[in-house]
């Protein structure tokens, strides 16, 4: 019989550096329009106001959200977009947001 471990295995897996904790965990997600690199941003790490392309509403500081950019390597930092998490998950089920001026007709 082997002796019992007093430490959890989580302690042995290595420490996450502080930059990775601030930036969030990354993953690659596959959608109909290609592969996207997705980074989860916690509410504590969110310090600026962004505009969500899914709903055209503001993402205020302190609100958890996702940052998305193309995973194939095409694009640069200007291709990153900040989305509400729910808007990102529902983007295949929504029509695109059409930007209109104040004097444009609402229907048509």
PDB file of N, CA and C in Angstrom:
ATOM      1  N   UNK A   1       0.846  -1.176   0.000  1.00  0.00           N
ATOM      2  CA  UNK A   1       0.000   0.000   0.000  1.00  0.00           C
ATOM      3  C   UNK A   1       0.891   1.238   0.000  1.00  0.00           C
ATOM      4  N   UNK A   2       0.566   2.184  -0.857  1.00  0.00           N
ATOM      5  CA  UNK A   2       1.376   3.399  -0.944  1.00  0.00           C
ATOM      6  C   UNK A   2       0.867   4.456   0.027  1.00  0.00           C
ATOM      7  N   UNK A   3       1.751   5.334   0.471  1.00  0.00           N
ATOM      8  CA  UNK A   3       1.326   6.367   1.416  1.00  0.00           C
ATOM      9  C   UNK A   3       0.375   7.369   0.756  1.00  0.00           C
ATOM     10  N   UNK A   4      -0.445   7.966   1.563  1.00  0.00           N
ATOM     11  CA  UNK A   4      -1.422   8.947   1.092  1.00  0.00           C
ATOM     12  C   UNK A   4      -0.752  10.280   0.802  1.00  0.00           C
ATOM     13  N   UNK A   5      -1.210  10.951  -0.244  1.00  0.00           N
ATOM     14  CA  UNK A   5      -0.678  12.282  -0.578  1.00  0.00           C
ATOM     15  C   UNK A   5      -1.307  13.326   0.347  1.00  0.00           C
ATOM     16  N   UNK A   6      -0.500  14.232   0.815  1.00  0.00           N
ATOM     17  CA  UNK A   6      -1.014  15.314   1.635  1.00  0.00           C
ATOM     18  C   UNK A   6      -1.291  16.572   0.827  1.00  0.00           C
ATOM     19  N   UNK A   7      -0.721  16.664  -0.369  1.00  0.00           N
ATOM     20  CA  UNK A   7      -0.943  17.821  -1.237  1.00  0.00           C
ATOM     21  C   UNK A   7      -1.882  17.436  -2.366  1.00  0.00           C
ATOM     22  N   UNK A   8      -2.660  18.387  -2.794  1.00  0.00           N
ATOM     23  CA  UNK A   8      -3.522  18.096  -3.934  1.00  0.00           C
ATOM     24  C   UNK A   8      -2.690  18.112  -5.212  1.00  0.00           C
ATOM     25  N   UNK A   9      -3.143  17.447  -6.238  1.00  0.00           N
ATOM     26  CA  UNK A   9      -2.433  17.395  -7.507  1.00  0.00           C
ATOM     27  C   UNK A   9      -2.426  18.755  -8.194  1.00  0.00           C
ATOM     28  N   UNK A  10      -3.365  19.594  -7.880  1.00  0.00           N
ATOM     29  CA  UNK A  10      -3.414  20.922  -8.462  1.00  0.00           C
ATOM     30  C   UNK A  10      -2.160  21.730  -8.145  1.00  0.00           C
ATOM     31  N   UNK A  11      -1.596  21.514  -6.976  1.00  0.00           N
ATOM     32  CA  UNK A  11      -0.389  22.245  -6.591  1.00  0.00           C
ATOM     33  C   UNK A  11       0.806  21.871  -7.457  1.00  0.00           C
ATOM     34  N   UNK A  12       0.812  20.654  -7.996  1.00  0.00           N
ATOM     35  CA  UNK A  12       1.942  20.185  -8.785  1.00  0.00           C
ATOM     36  C   UNK A  12       1.842  20.588 -10.255  1.00  0.00           C
ATOM     37  N   UNK A  13       0.696  21.070 -10.695  1.00  0.00           N
ATOM     38  CA  UNK A  13       0.489  21.342 -12.114  1.00  0.00           C
ATOM     39  C   UNK A  13       1.212  22.593 -12.596  1.00  0.00           C
ATOM     40  N   UNK A  14       1.806  23.340 -11.733  1.00  0.00           N
ATOM     41  CA  UNK A  14       2.522  24.551 -12.135  1.00  0.00           C
ATOM     42  C   UNK A  14       1.704  25.790 -11.819  1.00  0.00           C
ATOM     43  N   UNK A  15       2.394  26.854 -11.650  1.00  0.00           N
ATOM     44  CA  UNK A  15       1.721  28.104 -11.317  1.00  0.00           C
ATOM     45  C   UNK A  15       1.441  28.907 -12.579  1.00  0.00           C
ATOM     46  N   UNK A  16       0.281  29.522 -12.650  1.00  0.00           N
ATOM     47  CA  UNK A  16      -0.033  30.419 -13.757  1.00  0.00           C
ATOM     48  C   UNK A  16       0.630  31.758 -13.485  1.00  0.00           C
ATOM     49  N   UNK A  17       1.223  32.341 -14.517  1.00  0.00           N
ATOM     50  CA  UNK A  17       1.836  33.640 -14.303  1.00  0.00           C
ATOM     51  C   UNK A  17       0.761  34.720 -14.230  1.00  0.00           C
ATOM     52  N   UNK A  18       1.117  35.853 -13.649  1.00  0.00           N
ATOM     53  CA  UNK A  18       0.131  36.901 -13.420  1.00  0.00           C
ATOM     54  C   UNK A  18      -0.393  37.501 -14.717  1.00  0.00           C
ATOM     55  N   UNK A  19       0.402  37.542 -15.790  1.00  0.00           N
ATOM     56  CA  UNK A  19      -0.070  38.082 -17.066  1.00  0.00           C
ATOM     57  C   UNK A  19      -1.181  37.210 -17.640  1.00  0.00           C
ATOM     58  N   UNK A  20      -1.039  35.909 -17.551  1.00  0.00           N
ATOM     59  CA  UNK A  20      -2.075  35.012 -18.068  1.00  0.00           C
ATOM     60  C   UNK A  20      -3.348  35.123 -17.244  1.00  0.00           C
ATOM     61  N   UNK A  21      -3.223  35.301 -15.955  1.00  0.00           N
ATOM     62  CA  UNK A  21      -4.399  35.471 -15.115  1.00  0.00           C
ATOM     63  C   UNK A  21      -5.139  36.762 -15.469  1.00  0.00           C
ATOM     64  N   UNK A  22      -4.392  37.833 -15.746  1.00  0.00           N
ATOM     65  CA  UNK A  22      -5.017  39.103 -16.125  1.00  0.00           C
ATOM     66  C   UNK A  22      -5.687  39.027 -17.486  1.00  0.00           C
ATOM     67  N   UNK A  23      -5.029  38.373 -18.447  1.00  0.00           N
ATOM     68  CA  UNK A  23      -5.538  38.351 -19.808  1.00  0.00           C
ATOM     69  C   UNK A  23      -6.650  37.337 -20.008  1.00  0.00           C
ATOM     70  N   UNK A  24      -6.719  36.309 -19.238  1.00  0.00           N
ATOM     71  CA  UNK A  24      -7.764  35.305 -19.385  1.00  0.00           C
ATOM     72  C   UNK A  24      -7.291  34.098 -20.172  1.00  0.00           C
ATOM     73  N   UNK A  25      -8.107  33.059 -20.156  1.00  0.00           N
ATOM     74  CA  UNK A  25      -7.774  31.823 -20.839  1.00  0.00           C
ATOM     75  C   UNK A  25      -8.190  31.905 -22.307  1.00  0.00           C
ATOM     76  N   UNK A  26      -7.358  31.347 -23.183  1.00  0.00           N
ATOM     77  CA  UNK A  26      -7.638  31.380 -24.616  1.00  0.00           C
ATOM     78  C   UNK A  26      -8.050  30.007 -25.114  1.00  0.00           C
ATOM     79  N   UNK A  27      -8.871  30.006 -26.158  1.00  0.00           N
ATOM     80  CA  UNK A  27      -9.240  28.771 -26.831  1.00  0.00           C
ATOM     81  C   UNK A  27      -9.526  29.097 -28.286  1.00  0.00           C
ATOM     82  N   UNK A  28      -9.543  28.082 -29.131  1.00  0.00           N
ATOM     83  CA  UNK A  28      -9.912  28.251 -30.533  1.00  0.00           C
ATOM     84  C   UNK A  28     -11.299  27.647 -30.713  1.00  0.00           C
ATOM     85  N   UNK A  29     -12.209  28.430 -31.275  1.00  0.00           N
ATOM     86  CA  UNK A  29     -13.566  27.967 -31.524  1.00  0.00           C
ATOM     87  C   UNK A  29     -13.827  27.947 -33.014  1.00  0.00           C
ATOM     88  N   UNK A  30     -14.527  26.912 -33.467  1.00  0.00           N
ATOM     89  CA  UNK A  30     -14.855  26.783 -34.882  1.00  0.00           C
ATOM     90  C   UNK A  30     -16.296  27.212 -35.109  1.00  0.00           C
ATOM     91  N   UNK A  31     -16.469  28.136 -36.063  1.00  0.00           N
ATOM     92  CA  UNK A  31     -17.788  28.628 -36.448  1.00  0.00           C
ATOM     93  C   UNK A  31     -17.921  28.482 -37.950  1.00  0.00           C
ATOM     94  N   UNK A  32     -19.110  28.764 -38.478  1.00  0.00           N
ATOM     95  CA  UNK A  32     -19.333  28.641 -39.918  1.00  0.00           C
ATOM     96  C   UNK A  32     -18.399  29.520 -40.730  1.00  0.00           C
ATOM     97  N   UNK A  33     -18.025  30.658 -40.187  1.00  0.00           N
ATOM     98  CA  UNK A  33     -17.167  31.594 -40.927  1.00  0.00           C
ATOM     99  C   UNK A  33     -15.681  31.413 -40.633  1.00  0.00           C
ATOM    100  N   UNK A  34     -15.301  30.324 -39.978  1.00  0.00           N
ATOM    101  CA  UNK A  34     -13.888  30.044 -39.747  1.00  0.00           C
ATOM    102  C   UNK A  34     -13.565  29.783 -38.295  1.00  0.00           C
ATOM    103  N   UNK A  35     -12.278  29.677 -38.026  1.00  0.00           N
ATOM    104  CA  UNK A  35     -11.785  29.442 -36.672  1.00  0.00           C
ATOM    105  C   UNK A  35     -11.454  30.784 -36.026  1.00  0.00           C
ATOM    106  N   UNK A  36     -11.812  30.906 -34.753  1.00  0.00           N
ATOM    107  CA  UNK A  36     -11.616  32.157 -34.025  1.00  0.00           C
ATOM    108  C   UNK A  36     -10.899  31.890 -32.724  1.00  0.00           C
ATOM    109  N   UNK A  37      -9.930  32.711 -32.422  1.00  0.00           N
ATOM    110  CA  UNK A  37      -9.247  32.691 -31.137  1.00  0.00           C
ATOM    111  C   UNK A  37     -10.124  33.473 -30.169  1.00  0.00           C
ATOM    112  N   UNK A  38     -10.468  32.879 -29.041  1.00  0.00           N
ATOM    113  CA  UNK A  38     -11.378  33.500 -28.084  1.00  0.00           C
ATOM    114  C   UNK A  38     -10.690  33.559 -26.732  1.00  0.00           C
ATOM    115  N   UNK A  39     -10.674  34.730 -26.134  1.00  0.00           N
ATOM    116  CA  UNK A  39     -10.090  34.920 -24.804  1.00  0.00           C
ATOM    117  C   UNK A  39     -11.182  35.426 -23.864  1.00  0.00           C
ATOM    118  N   UNK A  40     -11.359  34.733 -22.748  1.00  0.00           N
ATOM    119  CA  UNK A  40     -12.322  35.145 -21.737  1.00  0.00           C
ATOM    120  C   UNK A  40     -11.697  36.235 -20.871  1.00  0.00           C
ATOM    121  N   UNK A  41     -12.403  37.335 -20.702  1.00  0.00           N
ATOM    122  CA  UNK A  41     -11.933  38.439 -19.870  1.00  0.00           C
ATOM    123  C   UNK A  41     -12.824  38.516 -18.633  1.00  0.00           C
ATOM    124  N   UNK A  42     -12.216  38.456 -17.473  1.00  0.00           N
ATOM    125  CA  UNK A  42     -12.990  38.533 -16.230  1.00  0.00           C
ATOM    126  C   UNK A  42     -13.424  39.967 -15.974  1.00  0.00           C
ATOM    127  N   UNK A  43     -14.395  40.127 -15.121  1.00  0.00           N
ATOM    128  CA  UNK A  43     -14.872  41.461 -14.790  1.00  0.00           C
ATOM    129  C   UNK A  43     -13.802  42.322 -14.146  1.00  0.00           C
ATOM    130  N   UNK A  44     -12.942  41.727 -13.338  1.00  0.00           N
ATOM    131  CA  UNK A  44     -11.877  42.478 -12.686  1.00  0.00           C
ATOM    132  C   UNK A  44     -10.803  42.945 -13.643  1.00  0.00           C
ATOM    133  N   UNK A  45     -10.621  42.227 -14.742  1.00  0.00           N
ATOM    134  CA  UNK A  45      -9.595  42.592 -15.719  1.00  0.00           C
ATOM    135  C   UNK A  45     -10.117  43.572 -16.761  1.00  0.00           C
ATOM    136  N   UNK A  46     -11.410  43.799 -16.790  1.00  0.00           N
ATOM    137  CA  UNK A  46     -12.016  44.698 -17.774  1.00  0.00           C
ATOM    138  C   UNK A  46     -11.996  46.125 -17.232  1.00  0.00           C
ATOM    139  N   UNK A  47     -11.191  46.980 -17.857  1.00  0.00           N
ATOM    140  CA  UNK A  47     -11.027  48.334 -17.323  1.00  0.00           C
ATOM    141  C   UNK A  47     -11.445  49.433 -18.301  1.00  0.00           C
ATOM    142  N   UNK A  48     -11.786  49.074 -19.529  1.00  0.00           N
ATOM    143  CA  UNK A  48     -12.184  50.066 -20.526  1.00  0.00           C
ATOM    144  C   UNK A  48     -13.597  49.780 -21.018  1.00  0.00           C
ATOM    145  N   UNK A  49     -14.188  50.761 -21.686  1.00  0.00           N
ATOM    146  CA  UNK A  49     -15.501  50.581 -22.301  1.00  0.00           C
ATOM    147  C   UNK A  49     -15.306  50.177 -23.758  1.00  0.00           C
ATOM    148  N   UNK A  50     -16.029  49.142 -24.177  1.00  0.00           N
ATOM    149  CA  UNK A  50     -15.968  48.653 -25.557  1.00  0.00           C
ATOM    150  C   UNK A  50     -17.382  48.626 -26.127  1.00  0.00           C
ATOM    151  N   UNK A  51     -17.490  48.520 -27.446  1.00  0.00           N
ATOM    152  CA  UNK A  51     -18.780  48.407 -28.121  1.00  0.00           C
ATOM    153  C   UNK A  51     -18.895  46.991 -28.678  1.00  0.00           C
ATOM    154  N   UNK A  52     -19.929  46.253 -28.268  1.00  0.00           N
ATOM    155  CA  UNK A  52     -20.147  44.883 -28.718  1.00  0.00           C
ATOM    156  C   UNK A  52     -20.689  44.897 -30.143  1.00  0.00           C
ATOM    157  N   UNK A  53     -20.038  44.206 -31.093  1.00  0.00           N
ATOM    158  CA  UNK A  53     -20.555  44.182 -32.459  1.00  0.00           C
ATOM    159  C   UNK A  53     -21.821  43.345 -32.608  1.00  0.00           C
ATOM    160  N   UNK A  54     -22.155  42.533 -31.631  1.00  0.00           N
ATOM    161  CA  UNK A  54     -23.345  41.701 -31.718  1.00  0.00           C
ATOM    162  C   UNK A  54     -24.627  42.445 -31.421  1.00  0.00           C
ATOM    163  N   UNK A  55     -24.595  43.336 -30.442  1.00  0.00           N
ATOM    164  CA  UNK A  55     -25.809  44.060 -30.040  1.00  0.00           C
ATOM    165  C   UNK A  55     -25.651  45.573 -30.155  1.00  0.00           C
ATOM    166  N   UNK A  56     -24.460  46.040 -30.498  1.00  0.00           N
ATOM    167  CA  UNK A  56     -24.149  47.458 -30.627  1.00  0.00           C
ATOM    168  C   UNK A  56     -24.358  48.225 -29.318  1.00  0.00           C
ATOM    169  N   UNK A  57     -24.202  47.538 -28.181  1.00  0.00           N
ATOM    170  CA  UNK A  57     -24.301  48.165 -26.867  1.00  0.00           C
ATOM    171  C   UNK A  57     -22.915  48.207 -26.236  1.00  0.00           C
ATOM    172  N   UNK A  58     -22.755  49.057 -25.245  1.00  0.00           N
ATOM    173  CA  UNK A  58     -21.465  49.182 -24.571  1.00  0.00           C
ATOM    174  C   UNK A  58     -21.212  48.013 -23.626  1.00  0.00           C
ATOM    175  N   UNK A  59     -19.955  47.629 -23.551  1.00  0.00           N
ATOM    176  CA  UNK A  59     -19.476  46.703 -22.525  1.00  0.00           C
ATOM    177  C   UNK A  59     -18.736  47.578 -21.530  1.00  0.00           C
ATOM    178  N   UNK A  60     -19.325  47.799 -20.394  1.00  0.00           N
ATOM    179  CA  UNK A  60     -18.787  48.714 -19.389  1.00  0.00           C
ATOM    180  C   UNK A  60     -17.618  48.079 -18.629  1.00  0.00           C
ATOM    181  N   UNK A  61     -16.755  48.899 -18.038  1.00  0.00           N
ATOM    182  CA  UNK A  61     -15.671  48.355 -17.205  1.00  0.00           C
ATOM    183  C   UNK A  61     -16.243  47.508 -16.064  1.00  0.00           C
ATOM    184  N   UNK A  62     -15.584  46.404 -15.784  1.00  0.00           N
ATOM    185  CA  UNK A  62     -16.034  45.517 -14.722  1.00  0.00           C
ATOM    186  C   UNK A  62     -16.988  44.425 -15.181  1.00  0.00           C
ATOM    187  N   UNK A  63     -17.321  44.391 -16.482  1.00  0.00           N
ATOM    188  CA  UNK A  63     -18.230  43.373 -17.009  1.00  0.00           C
ATOM    189  C   UNK A  63     -17.413  42.299 -17.719  1.00  0.00           C
ATOM    190  N   UNK A  64     -17.621  41.050 -17.337  1.00  0.00           N
ATOM    191  CA  UNK A  64     -16.923  39.942 -17.988  1.00  0.00           C
ATOM    192  C   UNK A  64     -17.406  39.822 -19.433  1.00  0.00           C
ATOM    193  N   UNK A  65     -16.485  39.519 -20.356  1.00  0.00           N
ATOM    194  CA  UNK A  65     -16.820  39.403 -21.775  1.00  0.00           C
ATOM    195  C   UNK A  65     -15.747  38.585 -22.481  1.00  0.00           C
ATOM    196  N   UNK A  66     -15.809  38.491 -23.808  1.00  0.00           N
ATOM    197  CA  UNK A  66     -14.803  37.761 -24.575  1.00  0.00           C
ATOM    198  C   UNK A  66     -14.166  38.689 -25.601  1.00  0.00           C
ATOM    199  N   UNK A  67     -12.908  38.410 -25.919  1.00  0.00           N
ATOM    200  CA  UNK A  67     -12.192  39.098 -26.994  1.00  0.00           C
ATOM    201  C   UNK A  67     -11.956  38.049 -28.071  1.00  0.00           C
ATOM    202  N   UNK A  68     -12.264  38.410 -29.314  1.00  0.00           N
ATOM    203  CA  UNK A  68     -12.234  37.454 -30.413  1.00  0.00           C
ATOM    204  C   UNK A  68     -11.416  38.018 -31.563  1.00  0.00           C
ATOM    205  N   UNK A  69     -10.595  37.153 -32.208  1.00  0.00           N
ATOM    206  CA  UNK A  69      -9.867  37.536 -33.414  1.00  0.00           C
ATOM    207  C   UNK A  69      -9.645  36.291 -34.258  1.00  0.00           C
ATOM    208  N   UNK A  70      -9.359  36.450 -35.554  1.00  0.00           N
ATOM    209  CA  UNK A  70      -9.175  35.284 -36.432  1.00  0.00           C
ATOM    210  C   UNK A  70      -8.021  34.407 -35.960  1.00  0.00           C
ATOM    211  N   UNK A  71      -8.222  33.095 -36.006  1.00  0.00           N
ATOM    212  CA  UNK A  71      -7.214  32.159 -35.519  1.00  0.00           C
ATOM    213  C   UNK A  71      -6.228  31.742 -36.590  1.00  0.00           C
ATOM    214  N   UNK A  72      -6.526  31.975 -37.862  1.00  0.00           N
ATOM    215  CA  UNK A  72      -5.651  31.501 -38.929  1.00  0.00           C
ATOM    216  C   UNK A  72      -4.395  32.331 -39.093  1.00  0.00           C
ATOM    217  N   UNK A  73      -4.232  33.364 -38.352  1.00  0.00           N
ATOM    218  CA  UNK A  73      -3.034  34.180 -38.468  1.00  0.00           C
ATOM    219  C   UNK A  73      -3.216  35.386 -39.361  1.00  0.00           C
ATOM    220  N   UNK A  74      -4.321  35.438 -40.097  1.00  0.00           N
ATOM    221  CA  UNK A  74      -4.555  36.633 -40.892  1.00  0.00           C
ATOM    222  C   UNK A  74      -5.199  37.666 -39.983  1.00  0.00           C
ATOM    223  N   UNK A  75      -4.794  38.887 -40.158  1.00  0.00           N
ATOM    224  CA  UNK A  75      -5.277  39.945 -39.287  1.00  0.00           C
ATOM    225  C   UNK A  75      -4.211  40.376 -38.302  1.00  0.00           C
ATOM    226  N   UNK A  76      -4.512  41.427 -37.572  1.00  0.00           N
ATOM    227  CA  UNK A  76      -3.582  41.950 -36.578  1.00  0.00           C
ATOM    228  C   UNK A  76      -4.374  42.413 -35.361  1.00  0.00           C
ATOM    229  N   UNK A  77      -3.760  43.223 -34.528  1.00  0.00           N
ATOM    230  CA  UNK A  77      -4.422  43.667 -33.303  1.00  0.00           C
ATOM    231  C   UNK A  77      -5.700  44.453 -33.565  1.00  0.00           C
ATOM    232  N   UNK A  78      -5.785  45.101 -34.719  1.00  0.00           N
ATOM    233  CA  UNK A  78      -6.998  45.876 -35.023  1.00  0.00           C
ATOM    234  C   UNK A  78      -8.177  44.973 -35.353  1.00  0.00           C
ATOM    235  N   UNK A  79      -7.950  43.674 -35.562  1.00  0.00           N
ATOM    236  CA  UNK A  79      -9.036  42.735 -35.857  1.00  0.00           C
ATOM    237  C   UNK A  79      -9.657  42.139 -34.597  1.00  0.00           C
ATOM    238  N   UNK A  80      -9.146  42.481 -33.424  1.00  0.00           N
ATOM    239  CA  UNK A  80      -9.736  41.989 -32.178  1.00  0.00           C
ATOM    240  C   UNK A  80     -11.047  42.714 -31.922  1.00  0.00           C
ATOM    241  N   UNK A  81     -12.050  41.969 -31.489  1.00  0.00           N
ATOM    242  CA  UNK A  81     -13.346  42.545 -31.151  1.00  0.00           C
ATOM    243  C   UNK A  81     -13.767  42.051 -29.777  1.00  0.00           C
ATOM    244  N   UNK A  82     -14.333  42.944 -28.993  1.00  0.00           N
ATOM    245  CA  UNK A  82     -14.836  42.623 -27.659  1.00  0.00           C
ATOM    246  C   UNK A  82     -16.341  42.386 -27.772  1.00  0.00           C
ATOM    247  N   UNK A  83     -16.801  41.210 -27.344  1.00  0.00           N
ATOM    248  CA  UNK A  83     -18.196  40.811 -27.422  1.00  0.00           C
ATOM    249  C   UNK A  83     -18.720  40.493 -26.031  1.00  0.00           C
ATOM    250  N   UNK A  84     -20.017  40.759 -25.791  1.00  0.00           N
ATOM    251  CA  UNK A  84     -20.674  40.173 -24.629  1.00  0.00           C
ATOM    252  C   UNK A  84     -20.633  38.657 -24.828  1.00  0.00           C
ATOM    253  N   UNK A  85     -20.468  37.902 -23.780  1.00  0.00           N
ATOM    254  CA  UNK A  85     -20.379  36.446 -23.901  1.00  0.00           C
ATOM    255  C   UNK A  85     -21.632  35.865 -24.545  1.00  0.00           C
ATOM    256  N   UNK A  86     -22.802  36.331 -24.156  1.00  0.00           N
ATOM    257  CA  UNK A  86     -24.053  35.847 -24.727  1.00  0.00           C
ATOM    258  C   UNK A  86     -24.205  36.216 -26.189  1.00  0.00           C
ATOM    259  N   UNK A  87     -23.773  37.404 -26.563  1.00  0.00           N
ATOM    260  CA  UNK A  87     -23.836  37.822 -27.964  1.00  0.00           C
ATOM    261  C   UNK A  87     -22.926  36.952 -28.823  1.00  0.00           C
ATOM    262  N   UNK A  88     -21.753  36.610 -28.315  1.00  0.00           N
ATOM    263  CA  UNK A  88     -20.837  35.759 -29.074  1.00  0.00           C
ATOM    264  C   UNK A  88     -21.435  34.365 -29.275  1.00  0.00           C
ATOM    265  N   UNK A  89     -22.039  33.809 -28.223  1.00  0.00           N
ATOM    266  CA  UNK A  89     -22.639  32.479 -28.349  1.00  0.00           C
ATOM    267  C   UNK A  89     -23.840  32.475 -29.287  1.00  0.00           C
ATOM    268  N   UNK A  90     -24.559  33.579 -29.388  1.00  0.00           N
ATOM    269  CA  UNK A  90     -25.787  33.652 -30.190  1.00  0.00           C
ATOM    270  C   UNK A  90     -25.566  34.258 -31.568  1.00  0.00           C
ATOM    271  N   UNK A  91     -24.345  34.492 -31.990  1.00  0.00           N
ATOM    272  CA  UNK A  91     -24.124  35.249 -33.223  1.00  0.00           C
ATOM    273  C   UNK A  91     -24.589  34.533 -34.472  1.00  0.00           C
ATOM    274  N   UNK A  92     -24.666  33.204 -34.470  1.00  0.00           N
ATOM    275  CA  UNK A  92     -25.189  32.480 -35.630  1.00  0.00           C
ATOM    276  C   UNK A  92     -26.707  32.569 -35.730  1.00  0.00           C
ATOM    277  N   UNK A  93     -27.367  32.900 -34.629  1.00  0.00           N
ATOM    278  CA  UNK A  93     -28.832  32.955 -34.616  1.00  0.00           C
ATOM    279  C   UNK A  93     -29.374  34.363 -34.823  1.00  0.00           C
ATOM    280  N   UNK A  94     -28.503  35.347 -34.978  1.00  0.00           N
ATOM    281  CA  UNK A  94     -28.934  36.734 -35.102  1.00  0.00           C
ATOM    282  C   UNK A  94     -28.620  37.283 -36.477  1.00  0.00           C
ATOM    283  N   UNK A  95     -29.418  38.256 -36.876  1.00  0.00           N
ATOM    284  CA  UNK A  95     -29.102  39.005 -38.092  1.00  0.00           C
ATOM    285  C   UNK A  95     -28.030  40.025 -37.733  1.00  0.00           C
ATOM    286  N   UNK A  96     -27.199  40.435 -38.689  1.00  0.00           N
ATOM    287  CA  UNK A  96     -26.171  41.427 -38.368  1.00  0.00           C
ATOM    288  C   UNK A  96     -26.794  42.767 -37.992  1.00  0.00           C
ATOM    289  N   UNK A  97     -26.123  43.484 -37.121  1.00  0.00           N
ATOM    290  CA  UNK A  97     -26.561  44.816 -36.728  1.00  0.00           C
ATOM    291  C   UNK A  97     -26.217  45.776 -37.859  1.00  0.00           C
ATOM    292  N   UNK A  98     -27.226  46.497 -38.336  1.00  0.00           N
ATOM    293  CA  UNK A  98     -27.011  47.458 -39.411  1.00  0.00           C
ATOM    294  C   UNK A  98     -26.906  48.838 -38.788  1.00  0.00           C
ATOM    295  N   UNK A  99     -25.777  49.492 -39.022  1.00  0.00           N
ATOM    296  CA  UNK A  99     -25.580  50.829 -38.491  1.00  0.00           C
ATOM    297  C   UNK A  99     -26.327  51.827 -39.375  1.00  0.00           C
ATOM    298  N   UNK A 100     -27.187  52.641 -38.793  1.00  0.00           N
ATOM    299  CA  UNK A 100     -27.943  53.643 -39.538  1.00  0.00           C
ATOM    300  C   UNK A 100     -27.722  55.013 -38.911  1.00  0.00           C
ATOM    301  N   UNK A 101     -27.804  56.017 -39.735  1.00  0.00           N
ATOM    302  CA  UNK A 101     -27.745  57.380 -39.235  1.00  0.00           C
ATOM    303  C   UNK A 101     -29.075  57.777 -38.618  1.00  0.00           C
ATOM    304  N   UNK A 102     -29.118  58.895 -37.921  1.00  0.00           N
ATOM    305  CA  UNK A 102     -30.352  59.338 -37.270  1.00  0.00           C
ATOM    306  C   UNK A 102     -31.448  59.668 -38.275  1.00  0.00           C
ATOM    307  N   UNK A 103     -31.065  60.155 -39.440  1.00  0.00           N
ATOM    308  CA  UNK A 103     -32.070  60.554 -40.410  1.00  0.00           C
ATOM    309  C   UNK A 103     -32.498  59.408 -41.330  1.00  0.00           C
ATOM    310  N   UNK A 104     -31.903  58.233 -41.190  1.00  0.00           N
ATOM    311  CA  UNK A 104     -32.260  57.090 -42.037  1.00  0.00           C
ATOM    312  C   UNK A 104     -33.588  56.505 -41.599  1.00  0.00           C
ATOM    313  N   UNK A 105     -34.386  55.971 -42.553  1.00  0.00           N
ATOM    314  CA  UNK A 105     -35.652  55.339 -42.171  1.00  0.00           C
ATOM    315  C   UNK A 105     -35.402  54.073 -41.348  1.00  0.00           C
ATOM    316  N   UNK A 106     -36.274  53.810 -40.385  1.00  0.00           N
ATOM    317  CA  UNK A 106     -36.104  52.652 -39.514  1.00  0.00           C
ATOM    318  C   UNK A 106     -36.432  51.347 -40.210  1.00  0.00           C
ATOM    319  N   UNK A 107     -37.361  51.345 -41.135  1.00  0.00           N
ATOM    320  CA  UNK A 107     -37.781  50.106 -41.809  1.00  0.00           C
ATOM    321  C   UNK A 107     -37.416  50.193 -43.276  1.00  0.00           C
ATOM    322  N   UNK A 108     -36.981  49.096 -43.812  1.00  0.00           N
ATOM    323  CA  UNK A 108     -36.746  49.070 -45.254  1.00  0.00           C
ATOM    324  C   UNK A 108     -35.352  48.969 -45.664  1.00  0.00           C
TER     325      UNK A 108
END
